[in-house]
Amino acid sequence: QVQLVESGGGLVQAGGSLRLSCAASGSIFSANRMGWYRQAPGKQRELVAVIFSGGTTNIADSVKGRFTVSRDSAKNTMYLQMNSLKPEDTAVYYCNIFQNSRNYWGQGTQVTVSS
């Protein structure tokens, strides 16, 4: 089993920054893909950023240049540094890990950006 716990969400003004963390525990494989997704009210869940165990990243165009994803493999923790936040970034942010052909999800953390 895998457990994912997100933290770091909150309310911030437009232009501000937040740093999300995702702590993974349980049976974590050395080769996996971790990622951040978000879901705004009335919209589908969308990919924000992924990072592979080798360090390669893929960032959505909508946040490129503002968000950075990183991971500390020794701690099984992933981070999402969010800068220059916009009201349209408001959403529930979910941590995801894909390993051994299975997806695991965290419970989500709310990010609200006020204008």
Tab-separated table of N, CA, C and O in Angstrom:
chain	number	residue	atom	x	y	z
A	1	GLN	N	0.826	-1.188	0.000
A	1	GLN	CA	0.000	0.000	0.000
A	1	GLN	C	0.868	1.249	0.000
A	1	GLN	O	1.986	1.234	0.495
A	2	VAL	N	0.304	2.310	-0.553
A	2	VAL	CA	0.985	3.598	-0.616
A	2	VAL	C	0.068	4.658	-0.031
A	2	VAL	O	-1.133	4.688	-0.326
A	3	GLN	N	0.620	5.506	0.789
A	3	GLN	CA	-0.124	6.634	1.339
A	3	GLN	C	0.569	7.926	0.911
A	3	GLN	O	1.804	8.021	0.965
A	4	LEU	N	-0.246	8.890	0.517
A	4	LEU	CA	0.255	10.200	0.117
A	4	LEU	C	-0.451	11.265	0.940
A	4	LEU	O	-1.679	11.265	1.025
A	5	VAL	N	0.337	12.157	1.507
A	5	VAL	CA	-0.226	13.223	2.325
A	5	VAL	C	0.307	14.557	1.828
A	5	VAL	O	1.515	14.803	1.863
A	6	GLU	N	-0.636	15.411	1.376
A	6	GLU	CA	-0.247	16.732	0.906
A	6	GLU	C	-0.339	17.740	2.045
A	6	GLU	O	-1.142	17.578	2.973
A	7	SER	N	0.449	18.786	1.927
A	7	SER	CA	0.386	19.892	2.880
A	7	SER	C	0.877	21.150	2.190
A	7	SER	O	1.518	21.080	1.131
A	8	GLY	N	0.573	22.296	2.809
A	8	GLY	CA	1.088	23.563	2.305
A	8	GLY	C	0.087	24.427	1.573
A	8	GLY	O	0.421	25.550	1.182
A	9	GLY	N	-1.126	23.931	1.385
A	9	GLY	CA	-2.122	24.744	0.716
A	9	GLY	C	-2.594	25.882	1.604
A	9	GLY	O	-2.245	25.966	2.784
A	10	GLY	N	-3.390	26.778	1.023
A	10	GLY	CA	-3.922	27.888	1.801
A	10	GLY	C	-4.436	28.995	0.917
A	10	GLY	O	-4.642	28.816	-0.282
A	11	LEU	N	-4.633	30.143	1.540
A	11	LEU	CA	-5.137	31.339	0.862
A	11	LEU	C	-3.987	32.311	0.656
A	11	LEU	O	-3.239	32.610	1.602
A	12	VAL	N	-3.856	32.798	-0.560
A	12	VAL	CA	-2.777	33.730	-0.875
A	12	VAL	C	-3.297	34.759	-1.868
A	12	VAL	O	-4.212	34.467	-2.652
A	13	GLN	N	-2.736	35.939	-1.831
A	13	GLN	CA	-3.112	36.969	-2.792
A	13	GLN	C	-2.429	36.726	-4.130
A	13	GLN	O	-1.357	36.098	-4.199
A	14	ALA	N	-3.036	37.230	-5.175
A	14	ALA	CA	-2.445	37.118	-6.503
A	14	ALA	C	-1.033	37.706	-6.488
A	14	ALA	O	-0.789	38.750	-5.880
A	15	GLY	N	-0.126	36.993	-7.145
A	15	GLY	CA	1.271	37.401	-7.155
A	15	GLY	C	2.100	36.757	-6.061
A	15	GLY	O	3.334	36.847	-6.086
A	16	GLY	N	1.424	36.117	-5.122
A	16	GLY	CA	2.123	35.489	-4.014
A	16	GLY	C	2.643	34.108	-4.352
A	16	GLY	O	2.551	33.639	-5.495
A	17	SER	N	3.185	33.445	-3.332
A	17	SER	CA	3.804	32.132	-3.514
A	17	SER	C	3.312	31.162	-2.444
A	17	SER	O	2.946	31.563	-1.341
A	18	LEU	N	3.322	29.903	-2.811
A	18	LEU	CA	3.057	28.813	-1.882
A	18	LEU	C	3.960	27.651	-2.255
A	18	LEU	O	4.333	27.494	-3.423
A	19	ARG	N	4.244	26.814	-1.266
A	19	ARG	CA	5.005	25.597	-1.523
A	19	ARG	C	4.221	24.412	-1.001
A	19	ARG	O	3.952	24.327	0.209
A	20	LEU	N	3.848	23.523	-1.894
A	20	LEU	CA	3.143	22.312	-1.504
A	20	LEU	C	4.146	21.179	-1.296
A	20	LEU	O	5.155	21.104	-1.999
A	21	SER	N	3.822	20.311	-0.353
A	21	SER	CA	4.629	19.119	-0.102
A	21	SER	C	3.739	17.893	-0.195
A	21	SER	O	2.562	17.943	0.135
A	22	CYS	N	4.343	16.802	-0.629
A	22	CYS	CA	3.649	15.522	-0.685
A	22	CYS	C	4.575	14.465	-0.100
A	22	CYS	O	5.633	14.176	-0.677
A	23	ALA	N	4.183	13.924	1.029
A	23	ALA	CA	4.968	12.883	1.677
A	23	ALA	C	4.382	11.526	1.342
A	23	ALA	O	3.198	11.277	1.598
A	24	ALA	N	5.208	10.664	0.773
A	24	ALA	CA	4.776	9.318	0.417
A	24	ALA	C	5.314	8.316	1.423
A	24	ALA	O	6.455	8.425	1.871
A	25	SER	N	4.480	7.351	1.770
A	25	SER	CA	4.913	6.290	2.674
A	25	SER	C	4.331	4.966	2.206
A	25	SER	O	3.414	4.918	1.394
A	26	GLY	N	4.880	3.891	2.745
A	26	GLY	CA	4.437	2.570	2.331
A	26	GLY	C	5.427	1.953	1.364
A	26	GLY	O	6.625	2.192	1.448
A	27	SER	N	4.927	1.192	0.430
A	27	SER	CA	5.777	0.482	-0.530
A	27	SER	C	6.096	1.388	-1.714
A	27	SER	O	5.413	1.382	-2.732
A	28	ILE	N	7.138	2.182	-1.561
A	28	ILE	CA	7.563	3.111	-2.604
A	28	ILE	C	8.687	2.478	-3.400
A	28	ILE	O	9.727	2.127	-2.837
A	29	PHE	N	8.485	2.338	-4.681
A	29	PHE	CA	9.491	1.747	-5.541
A	29	PHE	C	10.503	2.806	-5.947
A	29	PHE	O	10.202	3.996	-6.003
A	30	SER	N	11.709	2.377	-6.260
A	30	SER	CA	12.749	3.318	-6.659
A	30	SER	C	12.429	3.940	-8.019
A	30	SER	O	12.812	5.071	-8.289
A	31	ALA	N	11.760	3.214	-8.880
A	31	ALA	CA	11.400	3.736	-10.197
A	31	ALA	C	9.912	4.063	-10.203
A	31	ALA	O	9.066	3.174	-10.098
A	32	ASN	N	9.616	5.323	-10.273
A	32	ASN	CA	8.223	5.726	-10.293
A	32	ASN	C	8.104	7.128	-10.870
A	32	ASN	O	9.106	7.777	-11.173
A	33	ARG	N	6.882	7.536	-11.010
A	33	ARG	CA	6.610	8.893	-11.453
A	33	ARG	C	5.698	9.547	-10.428
A	33	ARG	O	4.674	8.981	-10.053
A	34	MET	N	6.087	10.711	-9.971
A	34	MET	CA	5.252	11.465	-9.038
A	34	MET	C	4.755	12.715	-9.739
A	34	MET	O	5.429	13.247	-10.634
A	35	GLY	N	3.592	13.169	-9.346
A	35	GLY	CA	3.049	14.328	-10.037
A	35	GLY	C	2.050	15.105	-9.207
A	35	GLY	O	1.562	14.614	-8.176
A	36	TRP	N	1.802	16.304	-9.643
A	36	TRP	CA	0.772	17.171	-9.066
A	36	TRP	C	-0.314	17.383	-10.111
A	36	TRP	O	-0.021	17.680	-11.272
A	37	TYR	N	-1.543	17.246	-9.668
A	37	TYR	CA	-2.713	17.519	-10.492
A	37	TYR	C	-3.576	18.508	-9.726
A	37	TYR	O	-3.440	18.653	-8.520
A	38	ARG	N	-4.468	19.164	-10.433
A	38	ARG	CA	-5.379	20.074	-9.758
A	38	ARG	C	-6.765	19.983	-10.381
A	38	ARG	O	-6.914	19.639	-11.548
A	39	GLN	N	-7.745	20.330	-9.564
A	39	GLN	CA	-9.124	20.321	-10.021
A	39	GLN	C	-9.840	21.536	-9.467
A	39	GLN	O	-9.982	21.669	-8.247
A	40	ALA	N	-10.266	22.385	-10.375
A	40	ALA	CA	-11.044	23.567	-10.005
A	40	ALA	C	-12.524	23.208	-10.033
A	40	ALA	O	-12.928	22.258	-10.717
A	41	PRO	N	-13.354	23.954	-9.319
A	41	PRO	CA	-14.799	23.661	-9.300
A	41	PRO	C	-15.386	23.636	-10.703
A	41	PRO	O	-15.158	24.553	-11.499
A	42	GLY	N	-16.105	22.580	-11.012
A	42	GLY	CA	-16.752	22.464	-12.308
A	42	GLY	C	-15.847	22.078	-13.454
A	42	GLY	O	-16.292	22.047	-14.605
A	43	LYS	N	-14.589	21.786	-13.151
A	43	LYS	CA	-13.638	21.433	-14.203
A	43	LYS	C	-13.049	20.053	-13.946
A	43	LYS	O	-13.105	19.522	-12.838
A	44	GLN	N	-12.480	19.489	-15.003
A	44	GLN	CA	-11.832	18.200	-14.864
A	44	GLN	C	-10.471	18.349	-14.198
A	44	GLN	O	-9.849	19.418	-14.248
A	45	ARG	N	-10.033	17.260	-13.598
A	45	ARG	CA	-8.698	17.256	-13.013
A	45	ARG	C	-7.677	17.370	-14.134
A	45	ARG	O	-7.791	16.707	-15.169
A	46	GLU	N	-6.657	18.199	-13.920
A	46	GLU	CA	-5.652	18.415	-14.944
A	46	GLU	C	-4.242	18.266	-14.385
A	46	GLU	O	-4.005	18.518	-13.204
A	47	LEU	N	-3.348	17.884	-15.251
A	47	LEU	CA	-1.954	17.727	-14.865
A	47	LEU	C	-1.311	19.095	-14.666
A	47	LEU	O	-1.509	20.011	-15.464
A	48	VAL	N	-0.555	19.217	-13.596
A	48	VAL	CA	0.213	20.430	-13.335
A	48	VAL	C	1.694	20.177	-13.623
A	48	VAL	O	2.334	20.922	-14.361
A	49	ALA	N	2.224	19.124	-13.025
A	49	ALA	CA	3.651	18.830	-13.198
A	49	ALA	C	3.917	17.396	-12.783
A	49	ALA	O	3.263	16.879	-11.873
A	50	VAL	N	4.861	16.766	-13.451
A	50	VAL	CA	5.304	15.434	-13.052
A	50	VAL	C	6.811	15.424	-12.976
A	50	VAL	O	7.489	16.213	-13.649
A	51	ILE	N	7.329	14.522	-12.152
A	51	ILE	CA	8.768	14.346	-12.025
A	51	ILE	C	9.038	12.857	-11.914
A	51	ILE	O	8.399	12.149	-11.134
A	52	PHE	N	9.964	12.386	-12.729
A	52	PHE	CA	10.307	10.978	-12.745
A	52	PHE	C	11.435	10.715	-11.744
A	52	PHE	O	12.110	11.643	-11.288
A	53	SER	N	11.619	9.449	-11.437
A	53	SER	CA	12.611	9.099	-10.424
A	53	SER	C	14.012	9.532	-10.830
A	53	SER	O	14.856	9.781	-9.981
A	54	GLY	N	14.260	9.674	-12.137
A	54	GLY	CA	15.569	10.133	-12.592
A	54	GLY	C	15.730	11.639	-12.543
A	54	GLY	O	16.826	12.159	-12.782
A	55	GLY	N	14.638	12.350	-12.252
A	55	GLY	CA	14.698	13.799	-12.128
A	55	GLY	C	14.096	14.567	-13.293
A	55	GLY	O	13.921	15.782	-13.202
A	56	THR	N	13.771	13.884	-14.371
A	56	THR	CA	13.135	14.556	-15.507
A	56	THR	C	11.773	15.092	-15.104
A	56	THR	O	11.027	14.423	-14.374
A	57	THR	N	11.456	16.304	-15.572
A	57	THR	CA	10.183	16.918	-15.223
A	57	THR	C	9.390	17.278	-16.477
A	57	THR	O	9.942	17.451	-17.565
A	58	ASN	N	8.097	17.405	-16.272
A	58	ASN	CA	7.203	17.870	-17.325
A	58	ASN	C	6.216	18.828	-16.673
A	58	ASN	O	5.526	18.447	-15.718
A	59	ILE	N	6.187	20.065	-17.169
A	59	ILE	CA	5.369	21.112	-16.558
A	59	ILE	C	4.283	21.540	-17.543
A	59	ILE	O	4.553	21.744	-18.730
A	60	ALA	N	3.063	21.702	-17.059
A	60	ALA	CA	1.976	22.167	-17.915
A	60	ALA	C	2.268	23.576	-18.420
A	60	ALA	O	2.830	24.405	-17.695
A	61	ASP	N	1.858	23.852	-19.647
A	61	ASP	CA	2.113	25.165	-20.237
A	61	ASP	C	1.503	26.291	-19.407
A	61	ASP	O	2.058	27.389	-19.332
A	62	SER	N	0.360	26.022	-18.779
A	62	SER	CA	-0.349	27.056	-18.028
A	62	SER	C	0.424	27.542	-16.802
A	62	SER	O	0.152	28.626	-16.288
A	63	VAL	N	1.379	26.756	-16.341
A	63	VAL	CA	2.128	27.138	-15.145
A	63	VAL	C	3.624	27.205	-15.398
A	63	VAL	O	4.397	27.523	-14.484
A	64	LYS	N	4.034	26.926	-16.610
A	64	LYS	CA	5.456	26.919	-16.927
A	64	LYS	C	6.052	28.305	-16.669
A	64	LYS	O	5.467	29.329	-17.013
A	65	GLY	N	7.217	28.301	-16.034
A	65	GLY	CA	7.863	29.559	-15.692
A	65	GLY	C	7.445	30.109	-14.341
A	65	GLY	O	8.096	31.019	-13.813
A	66	ARG	N	6.371	29.555	-13.771
A	66	ARG	CA	5.902	30.010	-12.457
A	66	ARG	C	5.988	28.894	-11.415
A	66	ARG	O	6.238	29.168	-10.240
A	67	PHE	N	5.762	27.674	-11.822
A	67	PHE	CA	5.777	26.538	-10.901
A	67	PHE	C	7.018	25.672	-11.151
A	67	PHE	O	7.444	25.495	-12.306
A	68	THR	N	7.535	25.122	-10.075
A	68	THR	CA	8.669	24.209	-10.161
A	68	THR	C	8.379	22.968	-9.317
A	68	THR	O	7.952	23.096	-8.165
A	69	VAL	N	8.622	21.800	-9.897
A	69	VAL	CA	8.426	20.552	-9.161
A	69	VAL	C	9.798	19.959	-8.839
A	69	VAL	O	10.731	20.032	-9.647
A	70	SER	N	9.902	19.398	-7.651
A	70	SER	CA	11.151	18.761	-7.234
A	70	SER	C	10.822	17.604	-6.299
A	70	SER	O	9.681	17.470	-5.843
A	71	ARG	N	11.810	16.774	-6.039
A	71	ARG	CA	11.581	15.659	-5.123
A	71	ARG	C	12.851	15.343	-4.366
A	71	ARG	O	13.960	15.559	-4.857
A	72	ASP	N	12.656	14.840	-3.168
A	72	ASP	CA	13.734	14.345	-2.339
A	72	ASP	C	13.496	12.843	-2.215
A	72	ASP	O	12.677	12.405	-1.399
A	73	SER	N	14.193	12.082	-3.034
A	73	SER	CA	13.945	10.640	-3.063
A	73	SER	C	14.281	9.962	-1.745
A	73	SER	O	13.641	8.987	-1.359
A	74	ALA	N	15.269	10.479	-1.047
A	74	ALA	CA	15.639	9.888	0.237
A	74	ALA	C	14.511	10.008	1.248
A	74	ALA	O	14.357	9.159	2.133
A	75	LYS	N	13.718	11.063	1.117
A	75	LYS	CA	12.603	11.293	2.039
A	75	LYS	C	11.265	10.900	1.429
A	75	LYS	O	10.223	11.054	2.074
A	76	ASN	N	11.278	10.423	0.179
A	76	ASN	CA	10.026	10.103	-0.525
A	76	ASN	C	9.059	11.287	-0.470
A	76	ASN	O	7.859	11.113	-0.189
A	77	THR	N	9.578	12.448	-0.719
A	77	THR	CA	8.774	13.665	-0.655
A	77	THR	C	8.916	14.448	-1.944
A	77	THR	O	10.010	14.570	-2.494
A	78	MET	N	7.801	14.984	-2.401
A	78	MET	CA	7.777	15.805	-3.606
A	78	MET	C	7.278	17.190	-3.230
A	78	MET	O	6.471	17.329	-2.300
A	79	TYR	N	7.751	18.183	-3.961
A	79	TYR	CA	7.387	19.564	-3.679
A	79	TYR	C	6.872	20.244	-4.953
A	79	TYR	O	7.248	19.882	-6.068
A	80	LEU	N	6.038	21.240	-4.739
A	80	LEU	CA	5.606	22.100	-5.835
A	80	LEU	C	5.744	23.534	-5.357
A	80	LEU	O	4.996	23.982	-4.490
A	81	GLN	N	6.725	24.227	-5.905
A	81	GLN	CA	6.918	25.643	-5.596
A	81	GLN	C	6.094	26.447	-6.594
A	81	GLN	O	6.309	26.343	-7.807
A	82	MET	N	5.173	27.220	-6.072
A	82	MET	CA	4.262	27.992	-6.908
A	82	MET	C	4.506	29.477	-6.679
A	82	MET	O	4.285	29.976	-5.574
A	83	ASN	N	4.957	30.158	-7.705
A	83	ASN	CA	5.223	31.593	-7.646
A	83	ASN	C	4.293	32.335	-8.587
A	83	ASN	O	3.704	31.737	-9.492
A	84	SER	N	4.193	33.625	-8.380
A	84	SER	CA	3.354	34.474	-9.245
A	84	SER	C	1.964	33.870	-9.420
A	84	SER	O	1.451	33.772	-10.543
A	85	LEU	N	1.368	33.494	-8.326
A	85	LEU	CA	0.076	32.829	-8.382
A	85	LEU	C	-1.009	33.742	-8.926
A	85	LEU	O	-0.994	34.966	-8.698
A	86	LYS	N	-1.934	33.126	-9.652
A	86	LYS	CA	-3.037	33.843	-10.275
A	86	LYS	C	-4.362	33.283	-9.733
A	86	LYS	O	-4.415	32.119	-9.310
A	87	PRO	N	-5.423	34.064	-9.791
A	87	PRO	CA	-6.720	33.542	-9.337
A	87	PRO	C	-7.114	32.252	-10.058
A	87	PRO	O	-7.755	31.375	-9.452
A	88	GLU	N	-6.724	32.096	-11.300
A	88	GLU	CA	-7.076	30.884	-12.045
A	88	GLU	C	-6.300	29.654	-11.580
A	88	GLU	O	-6.563	28.541	-12.030
A	89	ASP	N	-5.348	29.843	-10.684
A	89	ASP	CA	-4.656	28.708	-10.083
A	89	ASP	C	-5.444	28.108	-8.919
A	89	ASP	O	-5.045	27.076	-8.367
A	90	THR	N	-6.524	28.756	-8.547
A	90	THR	CA	-7.356	28.264	-7.460
A	90	THR	C	-7.912	26.890	-7.798
A	90	THR	O	-8.536	26.698	-8.841
A	91	ALA	N	-7.665	25.927	-6.911
A	91	ALA	CA	-8.090	24.553	-7.149
A	91	ALA	C	-7.697	23.696	-5.954
A	91	ALA	O	-6.962	24.151	-5.069
A	92	VAL	N	-8.184	22.476	-5.954
A	92	VAL	CA	-7.662	21.470	-5.041
A	92	VAL	C	-6.494	20.792	-5.764
A	92	VAL	O	-6.649	20.332	-6.903
A	93	TYR	N	-5.363	20.747	-5.103
A	93	TYR	CA	-4.165	20.165	-5.681
A	93	TYR	C	-3.956	18.768	-5.093
A	93	TYR	O	-3.957	18.597	-3.867
A	94	TYR	N	-3.764	17.813	-5.993
A	94	TYR	CA	-3.618	16.420	-5.597
A	94	TYR	C	-2.225	15.914	-5.936
A	94	TYR	O	-1.693	16.174	-7.019
A	95	CYS	N	-1.687	15.133	-5.029
A	95	CYS	CA	-0.426	14.439	-5.247
A	95	CYS	C	-0.729	13.068	-5.851
A	95	CYS	O	-1.716	12.420	-5.471
A	96	ASN	N	0.101	12.650	-6.749
A	96	ASN	CA	-0.082	11.363	-7.428
A	96	ASN	C	1.258	10.647	-7.539
A	96	ASN	O	2.297	11.269	-7.727
A	97	ILE	N	1.206	9.322	-7.384
A	97	ILE	CA	2.376	8.502	-7.672
A	97	ILE	C	1.922	7.348	-8.555
A	97	ILE	O	0.881	6.740	-8.320
A	98	PHE	N	2.692	7.111	-9.619
A	98	PHE	CA	2.408	6.015	-10.528
A	98	PHE	C	3.575	5.048	-10.479
A	98	PHE	O	4.710	5.423	-10.786
A	99	GLN	N	3.297	3.831	-10.041
A	99	GLN	CA	4.331	2.826	-9.958
A	99	GLN	C	3.713	1.458	-10.089
A	99	GLN	O	2.562	1.259	-9.666
A	100	ASN	N	4.465	0.545	-10.682
A	100	ASN	CA	3.988	-0.820	-10.841
A	100	ASN	C	2.604	-0.848	-11.493
A	100	ASN	O	1.733	-1.621	-11.093
A	101	SER	N	2.400	0.046	-12.466
A	101	SER	CA	1.161	0.116	-13.246
A	101	SER	C	-0.053	0.522	-12.419
A	101	SER	O	-1.189	0.260	-12.825
A	102	ARG	N	0.172	1.167	-11.298
A	102	ARG	CA	-0.943	1.610	-10.465
A	102	ARG	C	-0.796	3.083	-10.106
A	102	ARG	O	0.311	3.581	-9.923
A	103	ASN	N	-1.933	3.733	-10.013
A	103	ASN	CA	-1.989	5.130	-9.588
A	103	ASN	C	-2.437	5.210	-8.139
A	103	ASN	O	-3.370	4.513	-7.717
A	104	TYR	N	-1.791	6.088	-7.411
A	104	TYR	CA	-2.184	6.378	-6.033
A	104	TYR	C	-2.370	7.889	-5.901
A	104	TYR	O	-1.644	8.669	-6.517
A	105	TRP	N	-3.359	8.273	-5.075
A	105	TRP	CA	-3.693	9.683	-4.924
A	105	TRP	C	-3.726	10.093	-3.459
A	105	TRP	O	-4.110	9.305	-2.592
A	106	GLY	N	-3.347	11.344	-3.237
A	106	GLY	CA	-3.527	11.918	-1.921
A	106	GLY	C	-4.938	12.464	-1.784
A	106	GLY	O	-5.741	12.399	-2.713
A	107	GLN	N	-5.221	13.039	-0.619
A	107	GLN	CA	-6.563	13.527	-0.351
A	107	GLN	C	-6.785	14.924	-0.903
A	107	GLN	O	-7.920	15.385	-0.989
A	108	GLY	N	-5.723	15.604	-1.277
A	108	GLY	CA	-5.828	16.928	-1.866
A	108	GLY	C	-5.645	18.040	-0.848
A	108	GLY	O	-5.920	17.867	0.337
A	109	THR	N	-5.168	19.164	-1.326
A	109	THR	CA	-5.014	20.356	-0.487
A	109	THR	C	-5.517	21.558	-1.275
A	109	THR	O	-5.229	21.709	-2.469
A	110	GLN	N	-6.293	22.401	-0.607
A	110	GLN	CA	-6.928	23.536	-1.278
A	110	GLN	C	-5.946	24.692	-1.416
A	110	GLN	O	-5.281	25.077	-0.438
A	111	VAL	N	-5.888	25.237	-2.608
A	111	VAL	CA	-5.138	26.460	-2.875
A	111	VAL	C	-6.127	27.492	-3.401
A	111	VAL	O	-6.826	27.242	-4.387
A	112	THR	N	-6.194	28.613	-2.717
A	112	THR	CA	-7.093	29.685	-3.125
A	112	THR	C	-6.292	30.958	-3.329
A	112	THR	O	-5.564	31.386	-2.421
A	113	VAL	N	-6.413	31.537	-4.513
A	113	VAL	CA	-5.690	32.756	-4.853
A	113	VAL	C	-6.705	33.879	-5.028
A	113	VAL	O	-7.577	33.808	-5.904
A	114	SER	N	-6.601	34.890	-4.197
A	114	SER	CA	-7.532	36.004	-4.261
A	114	SER	C	-6.976	37.102	-5.161
A	114	SER	O	-5.763	37.309	-5.251
A	115	SER	N	-7.883	37.803	-5.813
A	115	SER	CA	-7.464	38.869	-6.740
A	115	SER	C	-7.354	40.202	-6.032
A	115	SER	O	-7.732	40.358	-4.888
